[in-house]
Coordinates of C-alpha atoms in Angstrom, one line a residue:
M1 CA 66.6 89.4 150.1
K2 CA 65.1 93.2 149.4
E3 CA 62.1 93.3 146.4
L4 CA 63.8 96.1 144.1
K5 CA 60.6 98.6 143.2
N6 CA 60.5 101.2 140.7
I7 CA 63.7 101.4 139.5
V8 CA 63.2 104.4 137.4
R9 CA 65.7 105.1 135.0
S10 CA 66.6 108.6 134.7
R11 CA 67.1 111.4 131.7
A12 CA 70.0 111.3 132.0
Q13 CA 70.4 107.5 131.7
E14 CA 68.6 107.0 129.1
S15 CA 70.4 109.1 126.8
S16 CA 73.7 108.3 128.3
S17 CA 71.9 104.7 127.0
A18 CA 70.5 106.5 123.4
V19 CA 74.8 107.5 122.6
E20 CA 76.0 104.1 123.5
R21 CA 73.8 102.5 120.9
L22 CA 74.7 105.5 118.2
Y23 CA 77.8 104.5 118.9
I24 CA 77.4 100.5 118.4
T25 CA 75.3 101.0 116.1
M26 CA 77.2 102.6 113.6
R27 CA 80.2 100.9 114.3
H28 CA 78.0 98.4 113.1
L29 CA 76.6 99.8 109.7
F30 CA 80.3 100.9 108.9
N31 CA 81.4 96.6 109.6
R32 CA 78.5 95.6 107.8
G33 CA 79.2 97.8 104.4
F34 CA 76.1 100.1 103.7
Y35 CA 72.8 100.8 105.5
K36 CA 69.3 102.3 104.0
P37 CA 68.6 104.7 106.6
M38 CA 64.7 104.5 107.4
G39 CA 64.2 101.4 106.5
V40 CA 64.6 98.4 109.5
S41 CA 69.1 98.0 108.8
G42 CA 68.1 101.9 110.2
E43 CA 65.4 101.4 112.9
T44 CA 68.8 101.4 115.6
L45 CA 70.1 104.4 114.9
R46 CA 66.3 106.9 113.8
E47 CA 65.4 105.4 117.0
A48 CA 68.3 106.3 119.5
L49 CA 68.3 109.3 117.9
L50 CA 65.4 110.3 119.1
A51 CA 65.7 108.9 122.4
L52 CA 68.7 111.9 122.8
R53 CA 67.0 114.2 121.5
P54 CA 69.9 116.1 120.7
E55 CA 69.8 120.2 121.9
I56 CA 71.5 121.0 118.5
Y57 CA 69.1 119.1 115.8
G58 CA 66.2 120.7 118.8
S59 CA 62.3 119.4 118.2
I60 CA 63.8 116.4 115.5
A61 CA 60.8 114.4 118.0
G62 CA 58.1 117.2 116.7
E63 CA 55.9 116.4 114.4
K64 CA 57.4 121.1 112.6
V65 CA 60.8 120.6 110.7
E66 CA 63.5 121.9 112.8
L67 CA 64.6 124.8 110.7
N68 CA 67.8 126.1 113.0
G69 CA 69.5 122.9 113.3
L70 CA 68.2 121.7 109.4
L71 CA 70.3 124.8 108.5
Y72 CA 73.4 123.4 111.1
V73 CA 73.4 120.4 109.3
I74 CA 72.7 121.8 105.4
E75 CA 76.4 123.5 106.1
R76 CA 77.7 120.8 106.8
L77 CA 76.6 118.0 103.8
P78 CA 77.7 118.9 100.2
V79 CA 75.6 121.2 98.3
G80 CA 73.4 118.6 96.1
I81 CA 73.3 116.1 98.6
E82 CA 69.2 116.3 99.1
E83 CA 69.3 115.1 95.6
C84 CA 70.8 112.2 96.0
R85 CA 69.3 108.8 96.6
F86 CA 73.2 106.7 96.9
I87 CA 75.7 108.3 99.4
N88 CA 78.9 106.3 99.1
L89 CA 80.9 107.3 102.2
T90 CA 84.9 106.9 100.6
S91 CA 88.7 106.7 101.7
D92 CA 89.9 110.0 99.5
E93 CA 90.9 107.3 96.2
G94 CA 91.5 109.7 93.5
Y95 CA 88.8 111.5 92.2
S96 CA 91.1 114.2 93.4
K97 CA 92.1 113.5 89.6
S98 CA 89.1 112.6 87.7
H99 CA 87.4 115.7 86.0
F100 CA 84.7 115.5 88.2
K101 CA 84.4 118.7 90.1
A102 CA 85.5 118.4 94.8
I103 CA 82.0 120.0 96.8
I104 CA 83.0 121.7 100.1
P105 CA 80.8 122.4 102.3
P106 CA 81.5 125.5 103.9
K107 CA 81.1 124.8 107.2
R108 CA 83.7 121.5 107.8
K109 CA 86.0 120.6 105.2
R110 CA 85.5 118.0 103.7
N111 CA 85.3 117.0 99.6
C112 CA 82.5 115.6 98.6
Y113 CA 81.9 114.2 94.7
R114 CA 78.7 114.3 92.8
I115 CA 78.8 111.4 90.6
D116 CA 75.6 111.6 89.1
D117 CA 71.8 112.7 89.3
E118 CA 71.6 110.6 92.2
Q119 CA 74.5 109.6 93.9
M120 CA 77.4 111.8 96.1
N121 CA 80.3 110.6 97.3
V122 CA 81.7 111.6 100.5
E123 CA 85.3 111.5 101.2
I124 CA 86.2 110.5 104.8
T125 CA 90.0 110.7 105.5
R126 CA 90.0 112.9 109.9
G127 CA 88.4 108.8 111.0
R128 CA 86.0 108.1 113.2
S129 CA 84.7 110.7 114.5
D130 CA 84.9 111.6 111.0
I131 CA 82.2 109.4 110.5
Y132 CA 79.8 108.8 113.6
D133 CA 79.4 113.5 112.8
I134 CA 77.5 112.5 108.7
L135 CA 75.3 109.3 110.1
T136 CA 73.9 111.8 112.5
H137 CA 73.6 114.5 110.0
L138 CA 71.9 112.4 107.7
T139 CA 70.1 110.4 109.9
F140 CA 68.5 113.7 111.9
L141 CA 67.5 115.4 107.4
F142 CA 66.0 112.2 106.8
I143 CA 63.8 111.8 110.3
E144 CA 63.3 115.5 109.0
S145 CA 62.4 115.0 105.4
H146 CA 59.4 112.4 106.2
K147 CA 58.1 114.4 108.2
I148 CA 57.7 116.4 105.2
K149 CA 56.2 114.2 103.4
N150 CA 54.3 113.5 106.2
R151 CA 52.3 116.9 105.0
A152 CA 52.9 117.1 101.5
L153 CA 51.7 112.8 101.0
L154 CA 47.8 113.0 102.0
D155 CA 46.4 109.5 100.1
E156 CA 49.9 106.9 100.0
N157 CA 47.6 104.1 98.2
T158 CA 47.0 107.1 95.1
G159 CA 49.4 109.1 96.0
E160 CA 47.4 112.5 96.2
V161 CA 49.7 115.4 97.3
S162 CA 48.6 118.5 99.1
R163 CA 48.1 122.3 96.4
D164 CA 51.4 123.4 98.8
W165 CA 53.5 120.0 97.8
Q166 CA 52.1 120.0 94.3
K167 CA 53.3 124.4 93.6
L168 CA 55.7 124.0 95.4
G169 CA 57.7 121.4 92.6
E170 CA 55.8 124.0 90.3
V171 CA 58.2 127.3 91.4
V172 CA 61.6 124.6 91.9
E173 CA 60.6 122.3 88.5
N174 CA 60.6 126.0 86.1
G175 CA 64.5 126.4 87.8
E176 CA 63.6 130.7 87.1
P177 CA 65.2 133.3 89.7
L178 CA 62.0 133.8 91.5
E179 CA 60.7 137.3 92.1
L180 CA 59.8 138.9 95.0
A181 CA 56.0 137.4 94.4
E182 CA 57.8 134.1 93.6
R183 CA 59.3 134.2 96.7
E184 CA 57.1 135.0 98.9
Q185 CA 54.6 132.7 97.5
A186 CA 57.4 129.6 97.9
M187 CA 57.7 130.3 101.1
S188 CA 53.2 130.6 102.4
H189 CA 53.6 127.7 101.0
A190 CA 56.8 126.1 102.0
A191 CA 55.3 127.1 106.0
N192 CA 52.0 125.6 105.9
L193 CA 54.9 122.3 104.5
L194 CA 57.1 122.9 107.8
G195 CA 54.5 123.1 110.2
R196 CA 55.9 126.6 110.9
S197 CA 54.4 130.4 110.3
F198 CA 55.6 132.6 107.2
S199 CA 57.6 135.4 109.3
E200 CA 60.0 131.5 110.6
I201 CA 60.9 131.0 107.0
I202 CA 61.5 134.1 106.5
E203 CA 64.2 134.6 108.9
I204 CA 66.0 131.7 108.4
Y205 CA 65.3 131.7 104.7
D206 CA 68.5 133.2 103.4
G207 CA 70.7 131.2 106.0
F208 CA 70.2 129.1 102.2
G209 CA 71.0 130.3 100.4
T210 CA 74.2 131.0 98.2
T211 CA 75.6 133.8 95.4
E212 CA 74.8 130.3 92.6
K213 CA 71.8 129.3 94.5
P214 CA 69.5 132.3 96.9
D215 CA 65.9 130.7 96.9
R216 CA 68.3 126.5 98.2
F217 CA 66.1 126.7 101.2
I218 CA 63.3 126.0 98.8
H219 CA 64.5 123.4 96.6
V220 CA 65.9 121.7 99.3
I221 CA 62.7 121.0 100.9
Y222 CA 60.8 120.1 97.6
W223 CA 63.8 117.3 97.3
L224 CA 64.5 116.5 101.0
G225 CA 60.8 116.0 100.9
K226 CA 60.1 114.4 97.1
L227 CA 62.5 112.1 98.1
A228 CA 60.5 110.6 101.0
I229 CA 58.1 110.9 99.1
E230 CA 59.3 108.0 96.9
E231 CA 60.5 106.1 99.7
L232 CA 56.8 104.7 100.4
I233 CA 55.1 104.6 97.1
E234 CA 58.3 103.4 95.6
N235 CA 60.1 101.5 98.0
N236 CA 63.0 103.5 96.3
K237 CA 65.1 103.9 99.8
R238 CA 67.6 105.8 100.4
T239 CA 70.9 103.7 100.9
I240 CA 74.5 104.3 102.9
S241 CA 77.4 102.6 102.1
F242 CA 80.9 102.0 103.2
S243 CA 83.3 102.0 100.4
P244 CA 85.7 98.1 100.0
I245 CA 88.3 100.8 101.1
L246 CA 87.6 102.8 103.6
R247 CA 86.6 100.0 105.6
E248 CA 90.1 99.0 104.9
R249 CA 92.2 101.7 105.9
L250 CA 90.2 103.3 109.2
G251 CA 92.2 103.2 112.4
H252 CA 95.6 103.1 109.9
H253 CA 96.5 105.9 109.8
I254 CA 97.5 106.1 106.8
H255 CA 97.0 110.2 106.2
G256 CA 98.4 110.8 110.3
E257 CA 101.4 109.2 109.3
I258 CA 101.3 111.3 105.8
W259 CA 101.0 114.5 107.3
A260 CA 103.7 113.2 110.7
N261 CA 106.3 113.2 108.2
N262 CA 106.0 116.0 105.8
I263 CA 106.2 118.2 108.5
K264 CA 109.5 115.7 110.0
T265 CA 111.3 115.9 106.5
I266 CA 110.5 119.7 106.7
L267 CA 112.3 119.8 109.9
R268 CA 115.1 118.4 108.5
D269 CA 114.9 119.7 105.4
N270 CA 115.1 123.1 107.2
N271 CA 117.5 121.8 109.6
L272 CA 115.1 121.6 112.9
L273 CA 115.3 118.6 113.5
N274 CA 117.2 118.8 117.2
R275 CA 116.1 122.0 118.7
P276 CA 114.0 122.3 120.8
I277 CA 110.8 122.3 119.8
H278 CA 106.5 123.3 120.6
I279 CA 103.8 122.1 119.1
I280 CA 100.6 124.1 119.8
S281 CA 97.0 123.1 118.4
A282 CA 94.7 126.3 117.6
N283 CA 94.0 127.8 113.9
M284 CA 96.1 129.6 110.9
H285 CA 96.0 133.5 112.6
S286 CA 96.8 133.3 115.6
V287 CA 100.2 132.2 116.9
M288 CA 101.1 134.6 114.0
N289 CA 99.2 137.3 114.8
S290 CA 100.4 137.6 118.6
L291 CA 104.4 136.8 117.5
F292 CA 104.3 139.7 114.2
A293 CA 100.5 141.5 113.7
T294 CA 100.4 144.6 116.4
H295 CA 104.5 145.5 115.6
L296 CA 103.7 145.4 112.1
L297 CA 100.4 147.7 112.7
K298 CA 100.9 149.8 115.2
T299 CA 101.3 152.6 113.7
K300 CA 97.7 152.3 111.7
F301 CA 96.8 151.9 114.7
K302 CA 97.6 154.1 117.0
D303 CA 96.5 154.7 120.3
K304 CA 94.1 151.2 119.5
S305 CA 94.6 148.5 122.2
D306 CA 96.3 145.3 120.5
F307 CA 92.9 143.3 120.3
V308 CA 91.3 145.9 118.2
I309 CA 93.8 144.9 116.0
Y310 CA 93.2 141.7 116.2
E311 CA 88.9 142.0 116.0
E312 CA 90.3 144.2 112.7
L313 CA 92.0 141.0 111.4
S314 CA 89.7 138.8 112.2
R315 CA 86.9 140.2 109.9
S316 CA 85.6 138.8 106.4
G317 CA 87.4 140.9 103.6
A318 CA 90.5 142.3 105.6
D319 CA 93.1 140.1 103.0
A320 CA 94.3 143.9 102.4
L321 CA 95.6 144.0 106.5
R322 CA 96.5 140.0 106.8
K323 CA 99.1 139.6 103.8
P324 CA 101.6 142.8 105.1
V325 CA 102.0 140.4 108.5
E326 CA 102.1 137.2 106.3
K327 CA 104.6 138.7 104.4
F328 CA 105.9 140.0 107.1
A329 CA 106.0 136.4 109.2
T330 CA 107.0 134.5 106.4
E331 CA 110.3 137.0 105.9
H332 CA 111.2 136.0 110.1
G333 CA 111.1 132.2 110.4
M334 CA 107.7 130.7 109.8
I335 CA 107.6 127.8 107.2
S336 CA 104.1 127.7 105.5
L337 CA 103.2 123.8 105.3
P338 CA 99.5 123.5 103.2
D339 CA 98.2 120.2 104.3
T340 CA 98.3 117.5 101.1
S341 CA 98.4 114.2 102.7
G342 CA 94.1 114.3 103.0
T343 CA 94.5 115.1 107.1
N344 CA 93.3 118.5 106.6
I345 CA 95.1 120.4 108.9
D346 CA 97.6 122.5 107.8
V347 CA 100.9 123.6 109.2
Q348 CA 102.8 126.7 110.5
I349 CA 106.0 126.1 111.2
F350 CA 107.6 128.8 113.5
D351 CA 112.1 128.9 112.8
T352 CA 112.0 131.4 116.4
E353 CA 115.7 132.4 115.5
K354 CA 115.0 133.9 112.5
I355 CA 112.4 135.9 114.7
D356 CA 114.4 140.1 116.3
W357 CA 112.7 140.3 119.4
K358 CA 112.8 143.4 119.3
N359 CA 111.0 143.7 116.1
S360 CA 108.1 141.6 117.2
S361 CA 105.1 141.8 120.0
F362 CA 107.1 140.2 122.4
P363 CA 110.1 141.7 122.7
N364 CA 110.3 140.4 126.1
A365 CA 111.0 137.6 125.5
N366 CA 113.8 135.2 127.2
V367 CA 115.2 132.0 125.2
S368 CA 117.2 129.3 127.0
G369 CA 120.3 127.5 125.3
E370 CA 118.9 126.7 121.8
N371 CA 116.4 128.8 120.3
P372 CA 112.7 126.6 119.6
V373 CA 110.7 125.6 117.0
I374 CA 107.6 126.6 117.4
I375 CA 105.0 124.1 114.9
V376 CA 101.2 125.1 115.3
M377 CA 98.5 122.6 114.0
D378 CA 95.4 123.5 112.6
Y379 CA 93.0 121.8 114.7
A380 CA 91.9 118.6 114.7
F381 CA 87.8 116.5 114.1
G382 CA 87.2 114.3 117.2
E383 CA 89.2 110.6 117.1
Q384 CA 91.6 112.6 114.7
A385 CA 93.7 114.2 117.0
Y386 CA 94.9 110.8 118.1
E387 CA 96.3 109.4 114.8
T388 CA 97.7 112.4 114.2
I389 CA 100.0 113.9 118.2
D390 CA 100.6 109.8 118.2
E391 CA 102.2 110.2 114.7
L392 CA 104.1 113.8 115.3
L393 CA 105.1 113.1 118.5
K394 CA 107.1 109.2 116.8
P395 CA 110.6 108.9 116.0
F396 CA 111.2 110.3 112.0
Q397 CA 113.3 107.4 110.8
E398 CA 115.1 108.9 107.8
S399 CA 116.5 105.8 107.1
K400 CA 116.3 101.6 107.0
N401 CA 119.3 102.1 110.1
Q402 CA 118.6 105.7 111.2
R403 CA 115.7 107.3 112.9
T404 CA 115.3 110.4 115.5
L405 CA 113.8 111.6 118.2
L406 CA 112.0 114.5 118.5
N407 CA 113.0 116.9 121.7
V408 CA 109.1 117.8 123.2
V409 CA 109.0 120.5 125.0
S410 CA 105.3 121.2 125.1
V411 CA 102.3 119.8 123.6
S412 CA 99.7 123.1 123.6
I413 CA 96.1 122.6 122.7
M414 CA 93.6 125.6 122.3
G415 CA 90.1 124.9 121.0
K416 CA 86.3 126.0 121.2
A417 CA 84.0 124.3 123.2
G418 CA 80.3 123.8 125.1
I419 CA 80.4 125.9 128.5
L420 CA 78.0 123.9 130.6
E421 CA 78.0 127.0 133.4
G422 CA 79.2 130.5 131.7
G423 CA 78.4 131.8 128.0
K424 CA 80.1 132.2 124.4
G425 CA 83.5 134.3 124.7
D426 CA 84.4 132.9 128.6
I427 CA 86.9 130.5 128.7
M428 CA 88.5 127.1 130.0
I429 CA 90.6 125.6 131.5
P430 CA 90.7 121.8 132.2
S431 CA 92.4 120.1 135.2
A432 CA 90.9 116.0 133.2
H433 CA 89.6 114.9 130.3
I434 CA 86.6 112.6 130.8
N435 CA 85.3 110.2 127.6
E436 CA 82.1 110.2 127.5
G437 CA 80.3 106.9 127.0
T438 CA 83.6 105.4 128.4
G439 CA 84.8 106.8 131.9
D440 CA 88.3 107.0 130.4
N441 CA 89.4 109.8 131.7
Y442 CA 93.0 111.9 131.4
P443 CA 94.2 114.3 135.0
F444 CA 97.2 116.0 134.0
E445 CA 98.9 119.2 135.5
N446 CA 98.1 122.1 133.4
E447 CA 100.7 124.7 132.3
L448 CA 97.8 126.9 132.4
T449 CA 95.9 128.3 135.5
L450 CA 92.9 129.8 136.5
D451 CA 94.7 133.1 137.7
M452 CA 96.5 133.5 134.9
F453 CA 93.5 134.5 132.9
E454 CA 91.9 137.1 135.2
G455 CA 91.6 140.7 135.1
N456 CA 91.0 140.5 131.6
D457 CA 86.7 140.8 132.1
I458 CA 86.6 137.1 130.7
P459 CA 85.0 134.8 132.9
V460 CA 87.3 132.0 133.5
Y461 CA 86.5 128.7 134.2
A462 CA 88.5 125.6 135.6
G463 CA 87.7 121.9 136.7
P464 CA 87.1 118.9 133.7
M465 CA 85.8 118.6 131.1
V466 CA 84.0 115.8 128.9
T467 CA 85.2 114.7 125.4
V468 CA 82.4 113.6 123.8
L469 CA 82.0 111.7 120.2
G470 CA 80.3 114.6 118.0
T471 CA 78.5 117.7 118.9
S472 CA 75.2 116.4 117.8
L473 CA 75.0 113.9 120.3
Q474 CA 74.1 116.0 123.0
N475 CA 70.8 116.8 124.9
R476 CA 70.4 118.9 128.7
D477 CA 69.8 116.0 130.6
L478 CA 73.4 114.3 130.1
L479 CA 75.7 118.0 130.2
T480 CA 73.2 118.8 133.1
F481 CA 74.0 115.3 134.7
F482 CA 77.7 115.6 134.3
N483 CA 77.7 119.4 135.4
K484 CA 76.2 118.9 138.0
S485 CA 76.9 115.4 140.2
T486 CA 80.3 114.6 141.2
W487 CA 82.4 114.5 138.0
G488 CA 81.8 118.7 138.1
V489 CA 82.8 119.3 134.7
I490 CA 82.2 122.3 132.7
G491 CA 82.3 122.4 129.3
L492 CA 82.7 120.1 126.1
E493 CA 84.7 118.7 123.3
M494 CA 86.2 116.8 120.9
E495 CA 89.6 116.1 120.8
G496 CA 90.9 116.9 124.3
A497 CA 91.1 113.7 126.2
Y498 CA 92.6 112.1 122.3
Y499 CA 95.3 114.4 122.5
Q500 CA 96.4 113.2 126.1
K501 CA 95.9 109.8 125.5
A502 CA 98.9 110.1 122.4
I503 CA 100.6 112.4 124.8
Q504 CA 100.7 110.1 127.6
S505 CA 101.1 106.8 125.4
A506 CA 104.4 108.6 123.8
S507 CA 105.9 110.5 126.7
K508 CA 104.9 107.4 129.6
I509 CA 105.5 104.5 127.6
R510 CA 106.7 103.7 124.3
K511 CA 109.0 106.6 126.2
S512 CA 109.6 109.1 122.0
I513 CA 109.5 111.9 123.7
N514 CA 110.8 114.0 126.9
P515 CA 108.6 112.6 129.5
D516 CA 108.4 115.3 131.8
V517 CA 106.6 117.5 128.3
K518 CA 104.3 120.3 129.9
V519 CA 101.2 120.5 128.5
R520 CA 98.8 123.1 128.3
Y521 CA 95.2 123.2 127.5
A522 CA 92.7 126.3 127.0
Y523 CA 89.3 126.4 125.2
Y524 CA 87.0 129.1 124.1
A525 CA 82.8 128.9 124.2
S526 CA 81.4 128.5 121.2
D527 CA 78.1 127.8 122.9
N528 CA 76.3 126.7 126.0
P529 CA 74.9 123.6 125.3
L530 CA 71.8 123.9 128.2
E531 CA 71.1 128.0 127.6
T532 CA 68.1 127.6 125.3
G533 CA 69.0 130.4 122.2
S534 CA 72.7 128.9 123.1
T535 CA 73.3 125.8 121.0
L536 CA 75.2 125.7 118.3
A537 CA 72.6 126.2 115.6
S538 CA 72.0 129.6 117.5
G539 CA 74.5 131.3 115.4
G540 CA 78.9 131.5 115.3
L541 CA 80.4 133.8 117.8
G542 CA 81.7 136.8 114.7
T543 CA 84.5 139.0 117.0
T544 CA 83.4 137.4 120.5
G545 CA 86.1 134.8 120.8
V546 CA 88.5 137.0 118.6
K547 CA 90.0 138.2 122.0
P548 CA 89.8 134.6 124.3
T549 CA 91.5 132.8 121.5
Y550 CA 94.5 135.7 121.1
L551 CA 94.3 135.8 125.4
I552 CA 94.9 132.6 124.9
T553 CA 97.8 132.3 122.5
I554 CA 99.4 135.4 124.7
K555 CA 100.0 133.1 127.6
I556 CA 101.4 129.8 125.9
L557 CA 103.3 132.7 123.8
E558 CA 104.6 134.2 127.0
Q559 CA 105.4 130.7 128.7
I560 CA 106.8 128.9 125.5
L561 CA 109.2 132.0 125.2
N562 CA 109.7 132.9 129.4
S563 CA 108.4 137.1 128.7
K564 CA 106.1 138.9 131.1

């Protein structure tokens, strides 16, 4: 037997192992019911995250506080969570009917409720991916809070703190709006506590601010450090708990079933249930605008390209442009279904029988047979994609003795994803989805092809894509391995494998939809996590994402409507 010598694991292998530990640990803590992130029970989670060192969390393993990562996380957590010692993850348990006001993070749709000075409740209605997302963000947040504590606390025995900490505390506890001089003094003290330069603080300061709290940056830093100091001095550990009802409901498709039944009921009530159905996962504007906007606004934007119109419609504050398009769409077959199920997935239904194609953006539409129905669903989140599509593709149980199979002709998935070979705004056409961590893979025949998108001044890539547990868990070494090895992965996203798993089971095994259902997948790049300064934490796409979004939407609609 040959002696095994000096087997050294690569960083990619270590990272893969760290992802697996995070996944297993989070499920264990959920089953346990509660844990203390900075205590013994949270140690494995902290160590795994520090071993992984995700790109989005930047210098998480260093001594300095990571500013871009902190802003990214704060935008996805409820305002005030930095002040709370107790964070309770719940299901939809009726808080919307109480006096508690829902707090919705600006960059992540979830209802949160401030119960008292010390407790924040966060509703989890989108499945396990929502839990992985919030737990990794909170772990990062608490790790950074202890970095602040390390610089603020001079002597843990006497509780002596630095002058910078004292001055910062005076500003926050005063609670008055800051004049320029006071703000810059506070920023100077914060810079010392964070191990960052004054110019770095100036650059990111306004990103944290809100209309009500323009100086929120100072507030966040102070409260993170304050609770970290109290954890050490007074042993008042922060605690994350999972409500009994959340633990009982998770994985049972409760919200997805309500959501899907709402859609099928509307289809039945409008005599659309037996028509050919095309499902599109996209945003709530690109299909509507692609169908109607250019025809409706062409005189206003004379001699301008269609993509200029789409850009103008996508700008913030363009309500005056958007409302006429929405009104026109509603008059020509669009039914809006704002979500009431807790999934946070709004829906639009387009009855193409009511569309006058000559007064649309697709005058050459050539629909044979019955006019199709297009169901547009807003983006799902991670594993929620399986829950929602799985329920939507099931037969509609109209009564105890009557169930109706849906005539689903195609399912199209459009979204944004991380790219590994190009840059922001590029397009990816997947040929398979690989589930990170398990190696489960889902090859498929994609109706969208690379050559369909060529000649539009946007780079296009085709190949396998990896479905990840969360964008906040990605690191350079693991992604480089997926890209450079024989996997040949071109990008990463969070829902593809879950969508395809549901489509395959419905079409190939359960026979609830046509076994030859057509599938279309296309993504545009929101970031490149292999490039420094191009991760999600570096900021949004702005109007860069408009052209690829609409180009993908138009190609999907051209196939559905047989229009060239």
